[in-house]
Amino acid sequence: YYNPAGVVYATGKKISASANAYYTTSKSYKSALGSSNWNRNSSTLLPNFFGIIQPIGKGVLGLSYAVPDSIIEDQDETFDNITSTISKFTINFNKQDTTYLFGPSYAQEIKDGLSLGATLYFHYRRKKVINNQHIVYADSSTYLSNVVDEREELGLRPMIGVMWSPPNLKYSFGMTISRTFVYDETIYIQTINKAQAASTAAFTRTTLNIKREYPWNINFGAAYFPSDSLLFSGDVSYYTSVKDDFGERVSVVNIAVGTEYYPSSTLALKGGFFTNVANTGKISAGDSGKNENIDLYGISLSATTFTRSTSLTLGTVYGFGSGRAQINNADPTAIQNVSATSLLIFIGTSYAF
């Protein structure tokens, strides 16, 4: 999943691995409803990785399944007396957005310490958003907005990787390049909107077959082994800019650094720090209905125990960040400051035989 060239260095003739995770997020849109904050929470429990590798001839064949993104948000709230002109605001919001990857990998050592690998993932993404907003004003007039947005993507995500671990040295280097290519996408959007001054609601239904463009992703990584019990690593990930029918995404660079310490041959302690910078572009005064822009940062901690043929990992990842958004359907030019946190708790296992 990260670099297919690395599977040639896995210990054991056959290895299977799996991971299950509980993921929860919280976002607070500051003063989005008068002086009140607008809070959204998400939680999901899912198997987010499974993989197996098998030596084939001079190389190693792998097969893996991954869920890199999964969001489930649900909100049903009513706010009273938000401002002097709004006596009641009701929102019903539900969002489900999950991406699945499944496919084979192959890697081979072309000379001592240098390996090449490739992965071809089948990409499937399903997204459904239902957003109902109802406002009752102080003069008893009303505003109503109902949006149903359903999207389904089918595509391929090829990845090519290289890894160089010079013999008898304490360094290792890696590089990957990948991109998702969508070959079929269906979008269904239904809206019901009644402006405050209108006596009836307007209804629209739209079906689109436009395709999302994903950025190229280029990764560079390095690791340093000062001793048999200590490892330091770092990764730089570059995403290109993209412009399509969905808008424009800017180019971004993310980094990750980590360390592993082995106090014994049966225990590993790991920690890391990473960034997750938004590629949606900054939101400024005068913008309308733009995608939210939240830059995130994360810290990870885990512990792994080993036996001769198995390993068990328990870990957690905490994320935090802030940014801006425009989420009010009645006033799409309004800008809200956003704070976000996330917590991931995961358990992983592997078995070599």
GROMACS .gro file of C-alpha atoms in nm:
model
  353
    1TYR     CA    1   0.000   0.000   0.000
    2TYR     CA    2   0.282   0.244   0.086
    3ASN     CA    3   0.561   0.107  -0.132
    4PRO     CA    4   0.518  -0.228  -0.310
    5ALA     CA    5   0.895  -0.256  -0.362
    6GLY     CA    6   0.936  -0.320   0.010
    7VAL     CA    7   0.754  -0.654   0.024
    8VAL     CA    8   1.065  -0.839  -0.100
    9TYR     CA    9   1.223  -0.767   0.240
   10ALA     CA   10   0.938  -0.916   0.444
   11THR     CA   11   1.045  -1.198   0.673
   12GLY     CA   12   0.879  -1.535   0.627
   13LYS     CA   13   0.783  -1.719   0.310
   14LYS     CA   14   0.416  -1.628   0.343
   15ILE     CA   15   0.273  -1.339   0.541
   16SER     CA   16  -0.082  -1.223   0.601
   17ALA     CA   17  -0.175  -0.903   0.783
   18SER     CA   18  -0.495  -0.733   0.888
   19ALA     CA   19  -0.597  -0.420   1.074
   20ASN     CA   20  -0.924  -0.305   1.229
   21ALA     CA   21  -0.987   0.050   1.340
   22TYR     CA   22  -1.232   0.267   1.530
   23TYR     CA   23  -1.225   0.621   1.394
   24THR     CA   24  -1.403   0.926   1.535
   25THR     CA   25  -1.386   1.292   1.432
   26SER     CA   26  -1.533   1.617   1.563
   27LYS     CA   27  -1.565   1.953   1.387
   28SER     CA   28  -1.683   2.280   1.539
   29TYR     CA   29  -1.787   2.563   1.307
   30LYS     CA   30  -1.747   2.876   1.519
   31SER     CA   31  -2.043   3.116   1.539
   32ALA     CA   32  -2.203   2.952   1.236
   33LEU     CA   33  -2.549   3.003   1.386
   34GLY     CA   34  -2.545   3.353   1.527
   35SER     CA   35  -2.333   3.324   1.840
   36SER     CA   36  -2.376   2.943   1.853
   37ASN     CA   37  -2.124   2.692   1.723
   38TRP     CA   38  -2.227   2.425   1.473
   39ASN     CA   39  -2.082   2.088   1.578
   40ARG     CA   40  -2.054   1.778   1.359
   41ASN     CA   41  -1.936   1.438   1.480
   42SER     CA   42  -1.840   1.124   1.290
   43SER     CA   43  -1.757   0.770   1.400
   44THR     CA   44  -1.705   0.441   1.223
   45LEU     CA   45  -1.573   0.094   1.302
   46LEU     CA   46  -1.436  -0.099   1.009
   47PRO     CA   47  -1.171  -0.344   0.889
   48ASN     CA   48  -0.946  -0.104   0.703
   49PHE     CA   49  -0.668  -0.331   0.576
   50PHE     CA   50  -0.602  -0.689   0.480
   51GLY     CA   51  -0.308  -0.822   0.282
   52ILE     CA   52  -0.118  -1.139   0.198
   53ILE     CA   53   0.212  -1.201   0.016
   54GLN     CA   54   0.354  -1.513  -0.149
   55PRO     CA   55   0.699  -1.566  -0.306
   56ILE     CA   56   0.665  -1.642  -0.679
   57GLY     CA   57   0.981  -1.732  -0.865
   58LYS     CA   58   1.234  -1.452  -0.818
   59GLY     CA   59   0.975  -1.207  -0.690
   60VAL     CA   60   0.694  -1.165  -0.439
   61LEU     CA   61   0.324  -1.146  -0.525
   62GLY     CA   62   0.083  -0.962  -0.296
   63LEU     CA   63  -0.290  -0.901  -0.271
   64SER     CA   64  -0.439  -0.634  -0.047
   65TYR     CA   65  -0.759  -0.455   0.047
   66ALA     CA   66  -0.759  -0.109   0.205
   67VAL     CA   67  -1.007   0.156   0.317
   68PRO     CA   68  -0.801   0.478   0.317
   69ASP     CA   69  -1.099   0.709   0.382
   70SER     CA   70  -1.432   0.652   0.558
   71ILE     CA   71  -1.661   0.920   0.700
   72ILE     CA   72  -2.003   0.881   0.862
   73GLU     CA   73  -2.161   1.200   1.001
   74ASP     CA   74  -2.511   1.233   1.146
   75GLN     CA   75  -2.667   1.545   1.297
   76ASP     CA   76  -3.028   1.629   1.395
   77GLU     CA   77  -3.058   1.952   1.593
   78THR     CA   78  -3.284   2.252   1.648
   79PHE     CA   79  -3.153   2.591   1.768
   80ASP     CA   80  -3.384   2.858   1.914
   81ASN     CA   81  -3.346   3.236   1.905
   82ILE     CA   82  -3.016   3.236   1.718
   83THR     CA   83  -3.039   3.608   1.637
   84SER     CA   84  -3.300   3.880   1.673
   85THR     CA   85  -3.430   3.793   1.324
   86ILE     CA   86  -3.411   3.410   1.340
   87SER     CA   87  -3.635   3.241   1.596
   88LYS     CA   88  -3.565   2.876   1.505
   89PHE     CA   89  -3.310   2.686   1.295
   90THR     CA   90  -3.341   2.309   1.230
   91ILE     CA   91  -3.082   2.094   1.056
   92ASN     CA   92  -3.083   1.727   0.955
   93PHE     CA   93  -2.746   1.627   0.815
   94ASN     CA   94  -2.616   1.285   0.716
   95LYS     CA   95  -2.295   1.214   0.526
   96GLN     CA   96  -2.142   0.881   0.426
   97ASP     CA   97  -1.825   0.883   0.217
   98THR     CA   98  -1.605   0.573   0.185
   99THR     CA   99  -1.324   0.478  -0.054
  100TYR     CA  100  -1.220   0.115  -0.111
  101LEU     CA  101  -0.903  -0.016  -0.277
  102PHE     CA  102  -0.840  -0.378  -0.379
  103GLY     CA  103  -0.576  -0.531  -0.604
  104PRO     CA  104  -0.248  -0.713  -0.662
  105SER     CA  105   0.114  -0.615  -0.609
  106TYR     CA  106   0.439  -0.759  -0.741
  107ALA     CA  107   0.798  -0.684  -0.642
  108GLN     CA  108   1.140  -0.819  -0.730
  109GLU     CA  109   1.496  -0.750  -0.618
  110ILE     CA  110   1.685  -0.657  -0.935
  111LYS     CA  111   2.023  -0.652  -0.762
  112ASP     CA  112   2.154  -0.670  -0.408
  113GLY     CA  113   1.978  -0.401  -0.204
  114LEU     CA  114   1.768  -0.259  -0.492
  115SER     CA  115   1.408  -0.362  -0.556
  116LEU     CA  116   1.123  -0.255  -0.782
  117GLY     CA  117   0.752  -0.308  -0.725
  118ALA     CA  118   0.408  -0.218  -0.858
  119THR     CA  119   0.051  -0.222  -0.732
  120LEU     CA  120  -0.269  -0.196  -0.934
  121TYR     CA  121  -0.567  -0.109  -0.716
  122PHE     CA  122  -0.930  -0.113  -0.822
  123HIS     CA  123  -1.079   0.210  -0.683
  124TYR     CA  124  -1.440   0.235  -0.566
  125ARG     CA  125  -1.585   0.538  -0.388
  126ARG     CA  126  -1.943   0.591  -0.275
  127LYS     CA  127  -2.065   0.918  -0.127
  128LYS     CA  128  -2.411   1.024  -0.011
  129VAL     CA  129  -2.497   1.354   0.158
  130ILE     CA  130  -2.843   1.459   0.281
  131ASN     CA  131  -2.860   1.816   0.410
  132ASN     CA  132  -3.193   1.965   0.528
  133GLN     CA  133  -3.203   2.319   0.667
  134HIS     CA  134  -3.520   2.497   0.786
  135ILE     CA  135  -3.530   2.852   0.924
  136VAL     CA  136  -3.823   3.027   1.091
  137TYR     CA  137  -3.775   3.403   1.108
  138ALA     CA  138  -3.909   3.640   1.370
  139ASP     CA  139  -4.177   3.765   1.129
  140SER     CA  140  -4.295   3.399   1.081
  141SER     CA  141  -4.157   3.376   0.726
  142THR     CA  142  -3.955   3.061   0.648
  143TYR     CA  143  -3.659   2.937   0.450
  144LEU     CA  144  -3.623   2.573   0.341
  145SER     CA  145  -3.333   2.392   0.177
  146ASN     CA  146  -3.312   2.019   0.101
  147VAL     CA  147  -3.009   1.877  -0.082
  148VAL     CA  148  -2.948   1.511  -0.169
  149ASP     CA  149  -2.610   1.444  -0.330
  150GLU     CA  150  -2.515   1.088  -0.433
  151ARG     CA  151  -2.191   0.997  -0.613
  152GLU     CA  152  -2.029   0.674  -0.721
  153GLU     CA  153  -1.678   0.640  -0.866
  154LEU     CA  154  -1.507   0.349  -1.039
  155GLY     CA  155  -1.141   0.371  -1.125
  156LEU     CA  156  -0.788   0.231  -1.115
  157ARG     CA  157  -0.497   0.340  -0.897
  158PRO     CA  158  -0.158   0.218  -1.028
  159MET     CA  159   0.153   0.265  -0.816
  160ILE     CA  160   0.521   0.212  -0.901
  161GLY     CA  161   0.778   0.193  -0.624
  162VAL     CA  162   1.153   0.156  -0.582
  163MET     CA  163   1.354   0.082  -0.267
  164TRP     CA  164   1.730   0.098  -0.215
  165SER     CA  165   1.890  -0.049   0.095
  166PRO     CA  166   2.269  -0.042   0.040
  167PRO     CA  167   2.432  -0.355   0.182
  168ASN     CA  168   2.628  -0.307   0.506
  169LEU     CA  169   2.501   0.050   0.548
  170LYS     CA  170   2.254   0.192   0.796
  171TYR     CA  171   2.036   0.374   0.543
  172SER     CA  172   1.737   0.288   0.328
  173PHE     CA  173   1.563   0.500   0.063
  174GLY     CA  174   1.230   0.468  -0.116
  175MET     CA  175   1.020   0.643  -0.378
  176THR     CA  176   0.670   0.588  -0.519
  177ILE     CA  177   0.454   0.753  -0.782
  178SER     CA  178   0.080   0.692  -0.811
  179ARG     CA  179  -0.248   0.838  -0.932
  180THR     CA  180  -0.615   0.743  -0.935
  181PHE     CA  181  -0.778   0.736  -1.280
  182VAL     CA  182  -1.160   0.744  -1.273
  183TYR     CA  183  -1.315   0.570  -1.573
  184ASP     CA  184  -1.680   0.596  -1.466
  185GLU     CA  185  -1.860   0.834  -1.231
  186THR     CA  186  -2.230   0.895  -1.174
  187ILE     CA  187  -2.361   1.196  -0.982
  188TYR     CA  188  -2.721   1.251  -0.877
  189ILE     CA  189  -2.818   1.583  -0.716
  190GLN     CA  190  -3.167   1.675  -0.600
  191THR     CA  191  -3.254   2.012  -0.446
  192ILE     CA  192  -3.566   2.168  -0.296
  193ASN     CA  193  -3.527   2.535  -0.211
  194LYS     CA  194  -3.775   2.795  -0.083
  195ALA     CA  195  -3.636   3.142  -0.032
  196GLN     CA  196  -3.763   3.355   0.257
  197ALA     CA  197  -3.969   3.581   0.030
  198ALA     CA  198  -4.102   3.298  -0.191
  199SER     CA  199  -4.442   3.137  -0.149
  200THR     CA  200  -4.348   2.808  -0.320
  201ALA     CA  201  -4.039   2.587  -0.335
  202ALA     CA  202  -3.824   2.526  -0.642
  203PHE     CA  203  -3.734   2.165  -0.728
  204THR     CA  204  -3.437   2.051  -0.938
  205ARG     CA  205  -3.299   1.709  -1.023
  206THR     CA  206  -2.969   1.662  -1.204
  207THR     CA  207  -2.774   1.356  -1.319
  208LEU     CA  208  -2.414   1.407  -1.432
  209ASN     CA  209  -2.151   1.177  -1.577
  210ILE     CA  210  -1.845   1.397  -1.535
  211LYS     CA  211  -1.526   1.239  -1.400
  212ARG     CA  212  -1.318   1.361  -1.110
  213GLU     CA  213  -0.949   1.425  -1.173
  214TYR     CA  214  -0.716   1.307  -0.898
  215PRO     CA  215  -0.365   1.450  -0.844
  216TRP     CA  216  -0.038   1.271  -0.904
  217ASN     CA  217   0.121   1.166  -0.576
  218ILE     CA  218   0.501   1.143  -0.550
  219ASN     CA  219   0.659   1.017  -0.228
  220PHE     CA  220   1.020   1.020  -0.111
  221GLY     CA  221   1.120   0.835   0.206
  222ALA     CA  222   1.435   0.756   0.401
  223ALA     CA  223   1.523   0.555   0.710
  224TYR     CA  224   1.831   0.551   0.933
  225PHE     CA  225   1.928   0.260   1.157
  226PRO     CA  226   2.180   0.385   1.419
  227SER     CA  227   2.161   0.045   1.592
  228ASP     CA  228   1.981  -0.287   1.579
  229SER     CA  229   1.725  -0.155   1.830
  230LEU     CA  230   1.657   0.196   1.696
  231LEU     CA  231   1.516   0.334   1.370
  232PHE     CA  232   1.438   0.686   1.247
  233SER     CA  233   1.238   0.754   0.932
  234GLY     CA  234   1.095   1.042   0.732
  235ASP     CA  235   0.865   1.086   0.433
  236VAL     CA  236   0.782   1.376   0.200
  237SER     CA  237   0.465   1.348  -0.010
  238TYR     CA  238   0.386   1.585  -0.299
  239TYR     CA  239   0.042   1.615  -0.461
  240THR     CA  240   0.004   1.802  -0.789
  241SER     CA  241  -0.262   2.066  -0.853
  242VAL     CA  242  -0.582   1.961  -1.032
  243LYS     CA  243  -0.854   2.153  -1.215
  244ASP     CA  244  -1.174   1.987  -1.337
  245ASP     CA  245  -1.552   2.028  -1.336
  246PHE     CA  246  -1.552   1.998  -0.957
  247GLY     CA  247  -1.325   2.299  -0.912
  248GLU     CA  248  -0.956   2.355  -0.855
  249ARG     CA  249  -0.733   2.186  -0.600
  250VAL     CA  250  -0.393   2.331  -0.523
  251SER     CA  251  -0.065   2.144  -0.497
  252VAL     CA  252   0.041   2.051  -0.143
  253VAL     CA  253   0.333   1.890   0.039
  254ASN     CA  254   0.288   1.669   0.347
  255ILE     CA  255   0.557   1.529   0.574
  256ALA     CA  256   0.580   1.244   0.823
  257VAL     CA  257   0.856   1.152   1.069
  258GLY     CA  258   0.874   0.855   1.299
  259THR     CA  259   1.085   0.634   1.518
  260GLU     CA  260   1.087   0.271   1.631
  261TYR     CA  261   1.260   0.138   1.941
  262TYR     CA  262   1.306  -0.231   2.022
  263PRO     CA  263   1.377  -0.277   2.395
  264SER     CA  264   1.378  -0.653   2.330
  265SER     CA  265   1.343  -0.895   2.041
  266THR     CA  266   0.973  -0.939   2.123
  267LEU     CA  267   0.863  -0.577   2.167
  268ALA     CA  268   0.863  -0.263   1.950
  269LEU     CA  269   0.755   0.087   2.053
  270LYS     CA  270   0.670   0.332   1.775
  271GLY     CA  271   0.581   0.701   1.750
  272GLY     CA  272   0.533   0.956   1.476
  273PHE     CA  273   0.418   1.299   1.363
  274PHE     CA  274   0.256   1.388   1.030
  275THR     CA  275   0.077   1.666   0.844
  276ASN     CA  276  -0.239   1.649   0.631
  277VAL     CA  277  -0.263   1.982   0.447
  278ALA     CA  278  -0.586   2.059   0.260
  279ASN     CA  279  -0.565   2.100  -0.117
  280THR     CA  280  -0.899   2.284  -0.150
  281GLY     CA  281  -0.748   2.633  -0.149
  282LYS     CA  282  -0.787   2.912   0.104
  283ILE     CA  283  -1.128   3.073   0.163
  284SER     CA  284  -1.134   3.452   0.143
  285ALA     CA  285  -1.395   3.727   0.171
  286GLY     CA  286  -1.613   3.732  -0.141
  287ASP     CA  287  -1.597   3.354  -0.197
  288SER     CA  288  -1.923   3.160  -0.208
  289GLY     CA  289  -1.998   2.798  -0.122
  290LYS     CA  290  -1.636   2.679  -0.138
  291ASN     CA  291  -1.521   2.345   0.000
  292GLU     CA  292  -1.392   2.366   0.354
  293ASN     CA  293  -1.018   2.415   0.399
  294ILE     CA  294  -0.877   2.254   0.716
  295ASP     CA  295  -0.508   2.179   0.770
  296LEU     CA  296  -0.456   1.883   1.003
  297TYR     CA  297  -0.164   1.753   1.208
  298GLY     CA  298  -0.132   1.417   1.379
  299ILE     CA  299   0.060   1.219   1.640
  300SER     CA  300   0.076   0.839   1.647
  301LEU     CA  301   0.180   0.591   1.915
  302SER     CA  302   0.178   0.211   1.905
  303ALA     CA  303   0.330  -0.101   2.055
  304THR     CA  304   0.394  -0.435   1.884
  305THR     CA  305   0.466  -0.772   2.040
  306PHE     CA  306   0.633  -1.052   1.842
  307THR     CA  307   0.659  -1.428   1.849
  308ARG     CA  308   0.846  -1.644   1.601
  309SER     CA  309   0.562  -1.630   1.345
  310THR     CA  310   0.310  -1.369   1.466
  311SER     CA  311   0.285  -1.006   1.567
  312LEU     CA  312   0.015  -0.803   1.740
  313THR     CA  313  -0.003  -0.422   1.728
  314LEU     CA  314  -0.219  -0.185   1.932
  315GLY     CA  315  -0.202   0.185   1.855
  316THR     CA  316  -0.368   0.522   1.841
  317VAL     CA  317  -0.351   0.830   1.621
  318TYR     CA  318  -0.466   1.173   1.739
  319GLY     CA  319  -0.526   1.449   1.487
  320PHE     CA  320  -0.601   1.819   1.528
  321GLY     CA  321  -0.626   2.126   1.310
  322SER     CA  322  -0.817   2.435   1.205
  323GLY     CA  323  -0.933   2.620   0.897
  324ARG     CA  324  -1.233   2.785   0.733
  325ALA     CA  325  -1.561   2.672   0.577
  326GLN     CA  326  -1.885   2.795   0.414
  327ILE     CA  327  -2.167   2.563   0.526
  328ASN     CA  328  -2.473   2.788   0.556
  329ASN     CA  329  -2.705   2.724   0.262
  330ALA     CA  330  -2.905   3.040   0.338
  331ASP     CA  331  -2.590   3.255   0.318
  332PRO     CA  332  -2.320   3.075   0.114
  333THR     CA  333  -2.087   3.380   0.133
  334ALA     CA  334  -2.062   3.358   0.513
  335ILE     CA  335  -1.727   3.226   0.640
  336GLN     CA  336  -1.693   3.011   0.952
  337ASN     CA  337  -1.373   2.938   1.142
  338VAL     CA  338  -1.342   2.563   1.205
  339SER     CA  339  -1.154   2.352   1.460
  340ALA     CA  340  -1.124   1.976   1.411
  341THR     CA  341  -1.002   1.678   1.610
  342SER     CA  342  -0.987   1.306   1.532
  343LEU     CA  343  -0.900   0.987   1.716
  344LEU     CA  344  -0.810   0.653   1.562
  345ILE     CA  345  -0.767   0.336   1.768
  346PHE     CA  346  -0.643   0.035   1.575
  347ILE     CA  347  -0.536  -0.323   1.623
  348GLY     CA  348  -0.326  -0.508   1.368
  349THR     CA  349  -0.200  -0.863   1.335
  350SER     CA  350   0.034  -1.052   1.104
  351TYR     CA  351   0.118  -1.418   1.060
  352ALA     CA  352   0.412  -1.573   0.879
  353PHE     CA  353   0.417  -1.942   0.789
   0.00000   0.00000   0.00000
